């Protein structure tokens, strides 16, 4: 039992240590290598490129390099080139418009390595050279443009810069992707202030014009409404006598209604005049107010008919 346990421990230790060492030796002897996704391995031996591996995954070197695979890791060099998409932004590249205005242009572009061998050996600093090429192409192709075109046609400017840069970037192993003019701005602060003043003044003029136009429209609407109202009131005033006359004519056809109406009107005028009104009760015997006053003073009432 002890021997079995010892054998298991020994086998585990041998597997845990021996397998990594074994595969490391195979790798050092150039038997195989692993290429990661979006990377490339360039093998250089005695100053010459002997292999270029782009296929991701497990690659066996002996069928490709032959006897050179045994020594390429010892006396040669292996360059791992990143093939992933990269991007860079160049800020405020100085150009002048056709009118002489100093302008700044921000250029964003993306690129990736299309030829690893040229990328490694054609240029000592391909990324810096590409940035300088993009900068020079931007200044060369976009200078002396009209200021209005420079502020409005960014898509055309982007295509122009890309057409200028692409051929040279291929020679350095780079392939240029999209190029986009992200920002166009004024570099002279005094010019910026003057433009801001012009914009502010123009906005004030436009605001004043809009306000005045609104006031004029309101005035036109008001005057039109007043005129139409005056016309309608005049029509109503012209029709009022006719309507009142027709109503009085219909009322006059019935004498009782006519008398009641005049009594009501008389009472309304009395109430409206604020005059003192004395109400005398009606005598049931027919003596009247004078008889009552004489009876109250002791004077005989005059005989009727004398």
Short mmCIF file of C-alpha atoms in Angstrom, two decimals:
data_model
loop_
_atom_site.label_atom_id
_atom_site.label_comp_id
_atom_site.label_asym_id
_atom_site.label_seq_id
_atom_site.Cartn_x
_atom_site.Cartn_y
_atom_site.Cartn_z
CA UNK A 1 0.00 0.00 0.00
CA UNK A 2 2.79 2.37 0.91
CA UNK A 3 4.61 1.55 -2.29
CA UNK A 4 1.46 2.23 -4.34
CA UNK A 5 0.95 5.59 -2.62
CA UNK A 6 4.60 6.47 -3.14
CA UNK A 7 4.30 5.56 -6.79
CA UNK A 8 1.22 7.75 -7.22
CA UNK A 9 2.94 10.72 -5.60
CA UNK A 10 6.03 10.20 -7.69
CA UNK A 11 3.98 9.91 -10.87
CA UNK A 12 2.06 13.07 -10.02
CA UNK A 13 5.26 15.00 -9.34
CA UNK A 14 6.89 13.67 -12.48
CA UNK A 15 3.84 14.60 -14.54
CA UNK A 16 3.50 18.06 -12.99
CA UNK A 17 7.17 18.87 -13.51
CA UNK A 18 8.21 16.63 -16.32
CA UNK A 19 5.52 17.52 -18.88
CA UNK A 20 6.13 21.31 -18.78
CA UNK A 21 9.86 20.71 -18.98
CA UNK A 22 9.36 18.30 -21.89
CA UNK A 23 7.20 20.69 -23.87
CA UNK A 24 9.57 23.56 -23.10
CA UNK A 25 12.46 21.57 -24.50
CA UNK A 26 10.43 20.76 -27.63
CA UNK A 27 9.66 24.43 -28.00
CA UNK A 28 13.27 25.45 -27.52
CA UNK A 29 14.30 22.90 -30.11
CA UNK A 30 11.88 24.47 -32.54
CA UNK A 31 9.52 21.52 -32.76
CA UNK A 32 6.40 23.63 -32.41
CA UNK A 33 5.16 27.08 -31.51
CA UNK A 34 1.80 28.65 -30.70
CA UNK A 35 0.67 31.73 -32.63
CA UNK A 36 -1.94 33.82 -30.86
CA UNK A 37 -4.91 35.40 -32.61
CA UNK A 38 -4.15 38.62 -34.57
CA UNK A 39 -0.39 38.21 -34.11
CA UNK A 40 2.41 37.19 -36.44
CA UNK A 41 5.77 35.55 -35.70
CA UNK A 42 8.74 36.45 -37.89
CA UNK A 43 11.82 34.22 -37.58
CA UNK A 44 15.19 35.76 -38.39
CA UNK A 45 18.33 33.67 -38.66
CA UNK A 46 21.76 34.97 -39.62
CA UNK A 47 20.28 38.30 -40.73
CA UNK A 48 17.63 36.79 -43.02
CA UNK A 49 13.92 36.21 -42.59
CA UNK A 50 13.45 32.44 -42.73
CA UNK A 51 9.76 32.13 -41.82
CA UNK A 52 6.63 34.15 -41.22
CA UNK A 53 3.76 32.53 -39.33
CA UNK A 54 0.34 34.21 -39.40
CA UNK A 55 -1.93 31.20 -38.92
CA UNK A 56 -3.19 31.28 -35.31
CA UNK A 57 -2.91 28.09 -33.24
CA UNK A 58 -0.34 25.28 -33.07
CA UNK A 59 2.34 25.38 -35.78
CA UNK A 60 5.12 22.81 -36.31
CA UNK A 61 8.38 24.42 -37.33
CA UNK A 62 10.42 21.46 -38.54
CA UNK A 63 8.45 21.01 -41.80
CA UNK A 64 8.77 24.76 -42.50
CA UNK A 65 12.28 25.57 -41.31
CA UNK A 66 14.00 22.20 -41.51
CA UNK A 67 17.29 22.05 -39.63
CA UNK A 68 17.13 25.79 -38.94
CA UNK A 69 14.24 25.19 -36.52
CA UNK A 70 16.71 23.56 -34.08
CA UNK A 71 18.83 26.68 -33.71
CA UNK A 72 16.53 29.55 -34.56
CA UNK A 73 15.60 30.02 -30.88
CA UNK A 74 19.27 29.94 -29.82
CA UNK A 75 21.13 31.96 -32.43
CA UNK A 76 18.25 33.69 -34.24
CA UNK A 77 15.45 36.05 -33.25
CA UNK A 78 11.70 35.73 -33.16
CA UNK A 79 9.66 38.92 -33.61
CA UNK A 80 6.04 38.90 -32.48
CA UNK A 81 4.11 41.54 -34.43
CA UNK A 82 0.71 42.74 -33.27
CA UNK A 83 -1.75 42.78 -36.21
CA UNK A 84 -4.67 44.28 -34.33
CA UNK A 85 -6.36 47.47 -35.49
CA UNK A 86 -4.80 50.58 -33.98
CA UNK A 87 -5.82 54.22 -34.04
CA UNK A 88 -4.29 57.62 -33.43
CA UNK A 89 -5.50 61.21 -33.17
CA UNK A 90 -3.41 64.19 -34.28
CA UNK A 91 -4.57 67.42 -32.68
CA UNK A 92 -4.60 70.93 -34.13
CA UNK A 93 -2.50 70.57 -37.27
CA UNK A 94 -1.71 74.10 -38.47
CA UNK A 95 -3.08 75.09 -41.90
CA UNK A 96 -4.12 78.38 -43.48
CA UNK A 97 -7.30 78.99 -45.39
CA UNK A 98 -7.46 80.76 -48.74
CA UNK A 99 -8.47 83.94 -46.90
CA UNK A 100 -5.37 83.69 -44.68
CA UNK A 101 -7.14 82.55 -41.51
CA UNK A 102 -4.90 80.37 -39.29
CA UNK A 103 -6.84 77.15 -38.73
CA UNK A 104 -6.22 74.01 -36.71
CA UNK A 105 -7.35 70.57 -37.87
CA UNK A 106 -7.70 67.42 -35.77
CA UNK A 107 -7.24 64.18 -37.72
CA UNK A 108 -8.24 60.74 -36.46
CA UNK A 109 -7.11 57.66 -38.37
CA UNK A 110 -6.88 53.92 -37.88
CA UNK A 111 -4.26 51.51 -39.22
CA UNK A 112 -3.02 47.95 -38.89
CA UNK A 113 0.10 46.05 -39.90
CA UNK A 114 -0.44 44.46 -43.30
CA UNK A 115 3.15 43.36 -44.01
CA UNK A 116 5.04 42.34 -40.84
CA UNK A 117 8.42 42.04 -42.61
CA UNK A 118 8.24 45.56 -44.04
CA UNK A 119 6.91 46.81 -40.72
CA UNK A 120 9.97 45.42 -38.95
CA UNK A 121 12.74 46.23 -41.39
CA UNK A 122 11.67 48.98 -43.83
CA UNK A 123 11.34 51.73 -41.25
CA UNK A 124 12.83 52.16 -37.78
CA UNK A 125 9.69 53.97 -36.50
CA UNK A 126 6.80 53.15 -38.82
CA UNK A 127 4.14 54.46 -36.43
CA UNK A 128 5.89 57.81 -36.04
CA UNK A 129 6.57 57.99 -39.77
CA UNK A 130 2.91 57.29 -40.53
CA UNK A 131 1.85 60.04 -38.13
CA UNK A 132 4.29 62.45 -39.79
CA UNK A 133 3.01 61.37 -43.22
CA UNK A 134 -0.61 61.98 -42.19
CA UNK A 135 0.33 65.36 -40.72
CA UNK A 136 2.22 66.44 -43.84
CA UNK A 137 -0.54 65.22 -46.16
CA UNK A 138 -3.14 67.10 -44.12
CA UNK A 139 -1.20 70.35 -44.21
CA UNK A 140 -0.27 69.96 -47.89
CA UNK A 141 -3.69 68.98 -49.22
CA UNK A 142 -5.92 71.11 -46.99
CA UNK A 143 -4.01 74.39 -47.01
CA UNK A 144 -5.39 77.29 -49.08
CA UNK A 145 -8.90 75.88 -49.07
CA UNK A 146 -11.79 78.27 -48.80
CA UNK A 147 -12.76 78.84 -45.20
CA UNK A 148 -16.39 77.90 -45.89
CA UNK A 149 -15.32 74.60 -47.53
CA UNK A 150 -12.93 73.88 -44.68
CA UNK A 151 -15.72 74.29 -42.13
CA UNK A 152 -18.36 72.33 -44.05
CA UNK A 153 -16.79 69.58 -46.23
CA UNK A 154 -15.07 67.32 -43.69
CA UNK A 155 -15.96 64.14 -45.55
CA UNK A 156 -14.24 65.34 -48.72
CA UNK A 157 -11.23 66.48 -46.71
CA UNK A 158 -10.98 63.07 -45.04
CA UNK A 159 -10.98 61.26 -48.38
CA UNK A 160 -8.32 63.63 -49.72
CA UNK A 161 -5.97 62.96 -46.80
CA UNK A 162 -6.51 59.21 -47.03
CA UNK A 163 -5.71 59.20 -50.76
CA UNK A 164 -2.49 61.10 -50.05
CA UNK A 165 -1.27 58.84 -47.25
CA UNK A 166 -2.26 55.32 -48.33
CA UNK A 167 0.46 54.59 -50.95
CA UNK A 168 3.34 55.53 -48.66
CA UNK A 169 1.87 53.63 -45.70
CA UNK A 170 1.86 50.41 -47.77
CA UNK A 171 5.62 50.78 -48.32
CA UNK A 172 6.12 50.71 -44.52
CA UNK A 173 3.97 47.65 -43.95
CA UNK A 174 1.05 49.64 -42.62
CA UNK A 175 -2.39 49.71 -44.15
CA UNK A 176 -4.39 52.82 -43.47
CA UNK A 177 -8.04 52.37 -42.56
CA UNK A 178 -10.53 55.14 -42.03
CA UNK A 179 -9.38 58.76 -41.88
CA UNK A 180 -11.69 61.34 -40.37
CA UNK A 181 -11.32 65.11 -39.90
CA UNK A 182 -12.80 65.40 -36.42
CA UNK A 183 -12.25 69.05 -35.64
CA UNK A 184 -11.61 72.30 -37.53
CA UNK A 185 -11.04 75.35 -35.34
CA UNK A 186 -9.50 78.81 -35.36
CA UNK A 187 -6.06 79.15 -33.82
CA UNK A 188 -6.02 82.96 -33.47
CA UNK A 189 -7.77 83.97 -30.22
CA UNK A 190 -8.35 87.53 -31.45
CA UNK A 191 -10.07 86.18 -34.56
CA UNK A 192 -12.18 83.90 -32.38
CA UNK A 193 -13.25 86.90 -30.29
CA UNK A 194 -14.12 88.93 -33.41
CA UNK A 195 -16.13 86.05 -34.85
CA UNK A 196 -17.95 85.64 -31.55
CA UNK A 197 -18.83 89.34 -31.57
CA UNK A 198 -20.10 89.07 -35.13
CA UNK A 199 -22.16 86.02 -34.27
CA UNK A 200 -23.58 87.72 -31.18
CA UNK A 201 -24.45 90.86 -33.15
CA UNK A 202 -26.01 88.80 -35.90
CA UNK A 203 -28.06 86.87 -33.36
CA UNK A 204 -29.22 90.13 -31.84
CA UNK A 205 -30.23 91.43 -35.28
CA UNK A 206 -32.07 88.23 -36.08
CA UNK A 207 -33.78 88.24 -32.67
CA UNK A 208 -34.83 91.86 -33.11
CA UNK A 209 -36.11 91.17 -36.62
CA UNK A 210 -38.10 88.17 -35.40
CA UNK A 211 -39.53 90.19 -32.52
CA UNK A 212 -40.47 93.09 -34.82
CA UNK A 213 -42.04 90.73 -37.33
CA UNK A 214 -44.07 89.14 -34.53
CA UNK A 215 -45.23 92.55 -33.33
CA UNK A 216 -46.22 93.49 -36.89
CA UNK A 217 -48.17 90.28 -37.29
CA UNK A 218 -49.94 90.86 -33.99
CA UNK A 219 -50.75 94.43 -35.01
CA UNK A 220 -52.14 93.26 -38.34
CA UNK A 221 -54.26 90.61 -36.64
CA UNK A 222 -55.50 93.09 -34.03
CA UNK A 223 -56.38 95.77 -36.57
CA UNK A 224 -58.10 93.22 -38.77
CA UNK A 225 -60.10 91.92 -35.82
CA UNK A 226 -61.02 95.49 -34.80
CA UNK A 227 -62.13 96.32 -38.32
CA UNK A 228 -64.23 93.18 -38.59
CA UNK A 229 -65.73 93.84 -35.15
CA UNK A 230 -66.56 97.45 -36.12
CA UNK A 231 -68.26 96.23 -39.29
CA UNK A 232 -70.30 93.69 -37.32
CA UNK A 233 -71.25 96.28 -34.69
CA UNK A 234 -72.33 98.69 -37.44
CA UNK A 235 -74.48 95.97 -38.99
CA UNK A 236 -75.99 95.24 -35.58
CA UNK A 237 -76.65 98.96 -34.97
CA UNK A 238 -78.34 99.21 -38.35
CA UNK A 239 -80.54 96.20 -37.62
CA UNK A 240 -81.46 97.26 -34.07
CA UNK A 241 -84.17 99.86 -35.00
CA UNK A 242 -85.73 97.37 -37.37
CA UNK A 243 -85.76 94.66 -34.69
CA UNK A 244 -87.05 97.01 -31.97
CA UNK A 245 -89.71 98.41 -34.32
CA UNK A 246 -90.90 94.93 -35.20
CA UNK A 247 -91.07 94.00 -31.52
CA UNK A 248 -93.05 97.18 -30.64
CA UNK A 249 -95.39 96.58 -33.55
CA UNK A 250 -96.15 93.10 -32.27
CA UNK A 251 -96.62 94.46 -28.74
CA UNK A 252 -98.94 97.24 -30.01
CA UNK A 253 -101.29 94.68 -31.52
CA UNK A 254 -102.44 93.81 -27.95
CA UNK A 255 -103.51 96.99 -25.97
CA UNK A 256 -103.41 95.22 -22.61
CA UNK A 257 -99.83 94.09 -23.10
CA UNK A 258 -98.94 97.58 -24.34
CA UNK A 259 -100.37 99.23 -21.19
CA UNK A 260 -98.56 96.76 -18.91
CA UNK A 261 -95.31 97.38 -20.70
CA UNK A 262 -95.63 101.17 -20.33
CA UNK A 263 -96.49 100.78 -16.64
CA UNK A 264 -93.42 98.64 -16.12
CA UNK A 265 -91.30 101.17 -17.94
CA UNK A 266 -92.77 103.99 -15.84
CA UNK A 267 -92.00 102.11 -12.63
CA UNK A 268 -88.44 101.45 -13.78
CA UNK A 269 -87.92 105.17 -14.47
CA UNK A 270 -89.31 106.08 -11.06
CA UNK A 271 -87.01 103.58 -9.32
CA UNK A 272 -84.06 104.80 -11.31
CA UNK A 273 -84.69 108.49 -10.43
CA UNK A 274 -84.35 107.90 -6.63
CA UNK A 275 -87.41 110.15 -5.98
CA UNK A 276 -89.46 109.86 -2.73
CA UNK A 277 -92.66 107.90 -3.36
CA UNK A 278 -95.65 107.90 -0.99
CA UNK A 279 -98.00 104.95 -1.20
CA UNK A 280 -101.64 105.74 -0.40
CA UNK A 281 -103.91 102.80 0.43
CA UNK A 282 -107.14 102.63 -1.56
CA UNK A 283 -110.35 103.52 0.42
CA UNK A 284 -112.90 100.73 0.26
CA UNK A 285 -115.90 103.24 0.76
CA UNK A 286 -114.69 105.54 -1.99
CA UNK A 287 -113.85 108.57 0.34
CA UNK A 288 -110.38 108.92 -0.79
CA UNK A 289 -107.38 110.59 0.81
CA UNK A 290 -109.03 114.07 1.14
CA UNK A 291 -111.97 112.69 3.13
CA UNK A 292 -109.68 110.94 5.55
CA UNK A 293 -107.64 114.10 6.14
CA UNK A 294 -110.79 116.24 6.81
CA UNK A 295 -112.18 113.66 9.18
CA UNK A 296 -108.92 113.69 11.09
CA UNK A 297 -109.17 117.61 11.52
CA UNK A 298 -112.92 117.61 12.52
CA UNK A 299 -114.19 119.39 9.37
CA UNK A 300 -117.41 118.00 7.81
CA UNK A 301 -116.92 116.40 4.56
CA UNK A 302 -118.32 118.46 1.63
CA UNK A 303 -121.49 117.13 0.10
CA UNK A 304 -121.02 115.65 -3.27
CA UNK A 305 -122.86 117.26 -6.11
CA UNK A 306 -122.75 120.96 -4.80
#
